[in-house]
Coordinates of C-alpha atoms and ligand atoms in Angstrom, one line a residue:
M244 CA 8.2 -2.6 13.5
K245 CA 10.1 -3.1 10.2
S246 CA 9.7 -0.3 7.7
L247 CA 7.5 -1.4 4.8
Y248 CA 8.6 -0.8 1.1
V249 CA 5.7 -1.6 -1.1
A250 CA 6.4 -2.1 -4.8
N251 CA 3.2 -1.2 -6.6
W252 CA 4.2 -2.3 -10.1
K253 CA 0.6 -1.3 -11.5
M254 CA 0.1 -2.7 -15.0
N255 CA 3.7 -2.9 -15.7
M256 CA 6.5 -5.6 -15.9
S257 CA 6.7 -8.7 -18.1
L258 CA 7.2 -12.1 -16.7
S259 CA 10.9 -12.2 -17.5
K260 CA 11.4 -8.7 -16.1
A261 CA 9.7 -9.7 -13.0
H262 CA 12.0 -12.7 -12.7
N263 CA 15.1 -10.6 -13.0
F264 CA 13.8 -8.2 -10.4
V265 CA 13.1 -11.0 -7.9
H266 CA 16.4 -12.7 -8.7
E267 CA 18.3 -9.4 -7.8
A268 CA 16.1 -8.8 -4.7
N269 CA 16.9 -12.4 -3.4
L270 CA 20.6 -11.9 -3.7
T271 CA 20.4 -9.0 -1.2
S272 CA 20.0 -9.6 2.6
W273 CA 17.1 -7.4 3.4
Q274 CA 17.1 -8.5 7.1
N275 CA 20.1 -6.1 7.5
H276 CA 18.1 -3.2 6.4
N277 CA 15.3 -3.5 8.9
A278 CA 13.0 -3.4 5.9
Q279 CA 10.1 -5.4 4.8
L280 CA 9.9 -5.6 1.0
I281 CA 6.4 -6.3 -0.4
I282 CA 5.9 -6.8 -4.2
C283 CA 2.5 -6.2 -5.6
P284 CA 2.4 -7.2 -9.4
Q285 CA -0.3 -7.8 -11.8
F286 CA -2.5 -10.9 -10.7
P287 CA -1.0 -13.4 -13.2
L288 CA 2.5 -12.7 -11.9
I289 CA 1.6 -13.6 -8.3
Y290 CA 2.0 -17.3 -8.6
P291 CA 5.4 -17.4 -10.4
I292 CA 6.7 -14.7 -8.0
Q293 CA 5.5 -16.3 -4.9
H294 CA 7.3 -19.5 -6.1
A295 CA 10.5 -17.5 -6.5
I296 CA 10.3 -15.7 -3.1
N297 CA 9.2 -18.7 -1.0
N298 CA 11.3 -18.9 2.1
T299 CA 12.8 -15.5 1.7
D300 CA 12.1 -12.4 3.6
I301 CA 10.3 -10.7 0.8
A302 CA 6.3 -10.7 1.1
M303 CA 3.8 -11.1 -1.7
G304 CA 1.1 -8.5 -2.3
A305 CA -1.6 -7.7 -4.6
Q306 CA -3.0 -4.5 -6.1
N307 CA -6.7 -5.1 -5.6
C308 CA -9.2 -7.8 -4.7
A309 CA -13.1 -8.3 -5.1
A310 CA -15.4 -6.9 -2.6
T311 CA -17.4 -10.2 -2.4
E312 CA -16.4 -13.7 -1.4
S313 CA -17.0 -15.7 -4.6
G314 CA -19.4 -16.3 -7.4
A315 CA -20.5 -14.9 -10.7
Y316 CA -18.2 -11.8 -10.9
T317 CA -16.4 -12.1 -14.1
G318 CA -12.9 -10.6 -14.1
E319 CA -12.7 -10.2 -10.3
V320 CA -10.2 -11.9 -8.0
S321 CA -11.2 -13.1 -4.6
A322 CA -9.3 -12.6 -1.2
T323 CA -9.8 -16.3 -0.7
L324 CA -7.5 -17.0 -3.7
L325 CA -5.0 -14.3 -2.8
A326 CA -4.8 -15.9 0.6
E327 CA -4.2 -19.3 -1.1
L328 CA -1.4 -17.8 -3.1
K329 CA 0.2 -16.6 0.1
C330 CA -0.4 -12.9 -0.4
R331 CA 0.1 -11.2 2.8
F332 CA -0.7 -7.6 1.8
T333 CA -3.1 -6.2 -0.6
I334 CA -3.5 -2.6 -1.7
I335 CA -7.1 -1.4 -1.9
G336 CA -8.5 2.0 -2.7
H337 CA -5.7 3.2 -4.8
S338 CA -6.7 6.6 -6.4
E339 CA -6.5 5.0 -9.9
R340 CA -9.1 2.5 -8.8
R341 CA -11.3 5.2 -7.4
T342 CA -11.0 7.5 -10.4
I343 CA -10.7 5.2 -13.4
F344 CA -12.9 2.4 -12.0
S345 CA -15.3 4.5 -9.9
E346 CA -14.5 2.6 -6.7
T347 CA -16.5 4.2 -3.7
N348 CA -15.4 4.4 0.0
H349 CA -18.1 1.7 0.6
D350 CA -16.4 -0.6 -2.1
V351 CA -13.1 -0.1 -0.4
A352 CA -14.6 -0.9 3.1
Q353 CA -16.1 -4.1 1.7
K354 CA -12.7 -5.1 0.3
A355 CA -11.0 -4.4 3.5
L356 CA -13.5 -6.7 5.2
Q357 CA -12.7 -9.5 2.6
L358 CA -9.0 -9.1 3.3
L359 CA -9.2 -9.3 7.0
A360 CA -11.4 -12.2 6.8
H361 CA -8.6 -14.0 5.1
D362 CA -5.9 -12.9 7.2
I363 CA -4.4 -10.4 4.6
V364 CA -3.1 -7.0 5.7
P365 CA -5.0 -4.4 3.8
I366 CA -3.0 -1.4 2.5
I367 CA -5.6 1.2 2.4
C368 CA -4.9 4.2 0.2
V369 CA -6.3 7.8 1.0
G370 CA -5.4 11.1 -0.2
E371 CA -6.9 14.3 -1.8
T372 CA -7.0 15.6 -5.4
A373 CA -5.1 18.7 -6.5
Q374 CA -8.4 20.7 -6.3
E375 CA -9.1 19.5 -2.8
Y376 CA -5.5 20.3 -1.7
Q377 CA -6.0 23.9 -3.0
A378 CA -9.2 24.2 -1.2
Q379 CA -7.5 23.0 2.0
Q380 CA -9.8 20.0 2.3
T381 CA -7.1 17.3 2.7
H382 CA -8.0 16.3 6.2
Q383 CA -11.8 16.3 5.6
V384 CA -11.4 14.2 2.6
I385 CA -9.3 11.7 4.2
E386 CA -11.6 11.5 7.2
Q387 CA -14.5 10.7 4.8
Q388 CA -12.5 8.0 3.2
L389 CA -11.5 6.4 6.6
A390 CA -15.1 6.8 8.0
A391 CA -16.4 4.1 5.7
I392 CA -13.7 1.8 6.4
C393 CA -14.1 2.4 10.3
Q394 CA -17.6 1.8 10.1
A395 CA -17.2 -1.6 8.3
I396 CA -14.4 -2.9 10.4
A397 CA -15.0 -1.6 13.9
P398 CA -17.4 -4.4 14.8
L399 CA -14.6 -7.0 14.2
P400 CA -13.3 -8.6 17.3
T401 CA -9.6 -8.0 16.7
I402 CA -7.5 -6.8 13.7
K403 CA -3.8 -7.7 13.8
K404 CA -2.7 -5.0 11.4
I405 CA -3.8 -2.4 9.0
V406 CA -1.7 -0.1 6.8
I407 CA -2.8 3.2 5.7
A408 CA -1.0 4.8 2.8
Y409 CA -1.4 8.6 2.4
E410 CA -1.1 9.3 -1.3
P411 CA -1.9 12.7 -2.5
V412 CA -3.5 12.2 -6.0
W413 CA -1.6 15.1 -7.3
A414 CA 1.8 13.7 -6.1
I415 CA 1.3 10.3 -8.0
G416 CA 3.7 10.1 -11.0
T417 CA 4.2 13.8 -11.1
G418 CA 7.5 14.3 -9.5
K419 CA 5.7 16.5 -6.8
T420 CA 5.7 15.7 -3.1
P421 CA 4.1 17.6 -0.1
D422 CA 6.6 19.0 2.3
N423 CA 7.4 16.9 5.5
K424 CA 5.2 19.1 7.8
T425 CA 2.2 18.6 5.7
I426 CA 2.7 14.7 5.6
S427 CA 3.3 14.7 9.3
D428 CA 0.1 16.6 9.9
V429 CA -1.9 14.2 7.8
C430 CA -0.2 11.2 9.7
N431 CA -1.1 12.7 13.0
M432 CA -4.7 13.3 12.0
I433 CA -5.0 9.7 10.7
K434 CA -3.5 8.3 13.9
K435 CA -5.9 10.4 16.1
Y436 CA -8.8 9.5 13.9
L437 CA -8.4 5.8 14.0
S438 CA -7.4 5.5 17.7
T439 CA -10.9 7.1 18.3
E440 CA -12.8 5.1 15.8
L441 CA -11.2 1.7 16.0
K442 CA -10.4 0.0 19.4
N443 CA -9.7 -3.4 17.9
V444 CA -6.5 -2.7 15.9
Q445 CA -3.3 -4.1 17.4
Q446 CA -0.9 -2.6 14.9
L447 CA -1.2 0.4 12.5
A448 CA 1.4 1.3 10.0
L449 CA 1.4 4.5 8.1
L450 CA 3.0 4.8 4.7
Y451 CA 3.5 7.8 2.3
G452 CA 3.2 7.3 -1.5
G453 CA 3.5 9.6 -4.5
S454 CA 6.7 10.2 -6.6
V455 CA 8.9 8.4 -3.9
D456 CA 12.5 8.1 -5.5
P457 CA 15.9 7.7 -3.9
I458 CA 16.2 11.6 -3.5
S459 CA 12.8 12.3 -2.0
A460 CA 13.0 9.1 0.2
A461 CA 16.1 10.5 2.0
E462 CA 14.0 13.6 3.0
L463 CA 10.8 11.7 3.7
K464 CA 12.5 9.4 6.1
K465 CA 13.0 12.3 8.5
I466 CA 9.1 11.9 9.2
S467 CA 9.1 10.0 12.4
L468 CA 5.4 8.9 12.0
L469 CA 6.0 7.1 8.8
N470 CA 6.5 3.4 8.8
G471 CA 7.5 3.1 5.1
F472 CA 6.6 3.9 1.5
L473 CA 4.4 2.9 -1.3
I474 CA 6.3 3.1 -4.4
G475 CA 5.2 3.1 -8.0
G476 CA 7.4 4.1 -10.9
A477 CA 10.7 3.8 -9.0
S478 CA 9.9 0.2 -7.8
L479 CA 10.1 -1.1 -11.4
D480 CA 13.8 -0.9 -11.4
F481 CA 15.4 -2.9 -8.7
Q482 CA 18.5 -0.6 -8.2
K483 CA 16.2 2.4 -7.7
F484 CA 13.9 0.6 -5.4
K485 CA 17.1 -0.7 -3.4
N486 CA 18.4 2.8 -3.2
I487 CA 15.2 4.0 -1.6
V488 CA 15.4 1.2 0.9
V489 CA 19.1 2.0 1.9
C490 CA 19.2 5.8 1.6
Ligands
PGA18 P1 4.5 6.7 -8.0 O1 3.1 5.9 -7.8 O2 5.5 6.5 -7.0 O3 4.8 6.3 -9.5 O4 4.1 8.2 -7.9 C1 2.8 5.7 -6.4 C2 1.5 4.9 -6.4 O5 0.7 5.3 -7.2 O6 1.2 4.1 -5.5

């Protein structure tokens, strides 16, 4: 399986900066790095970026989708439309969505169903807050987050691929990262939990996210259970992003 490098641009990047980034990325041969690059911009940037990366090895992604199929949901973006725009991946359940926009585990599960129905790979974010980390509740919190998803998607006949991104909330944008053993233990727990709860998933990829930069990535790449990274701040600068891929 190729390693996944997911650029979560959040609510950053202008149209011209996005064009420059994609131009630089297209000049590089990613096939050599055994890496799958996935760019997740703000919604209005999806169409122009998809146009620019068409026929390249870079994949299009989104940062969110609606929990319902279509209809009177002002401001929402459907998985149907994301599929039409050739988004192959979509991040759901990011901690910023959970805290700022009050998304529940149930909402995230409904979004996963929408994406899978449209053949889009969900990148499902899970992770504990600083308080939960200190109270040693990490595994318990993640199990609760996964339980709602499993309950929703377990009845599907087959699921080609899902991606789980472990992002401790306290590590996002803070420059802090857990040690490799902590991340390995969480990966092991997620793998075990999903192999018991889901019999229909053909491929599972595990990512880590939270202050990944070229320096921390070199250390994090020693974690054998990881299949890649979800990168926020460092994905806005193409050189930094590339250094994470090649380090
Ligand atoms: P960060 O963000 O790399 O800036 O910490 C990661 C994320 O929120 O997905």
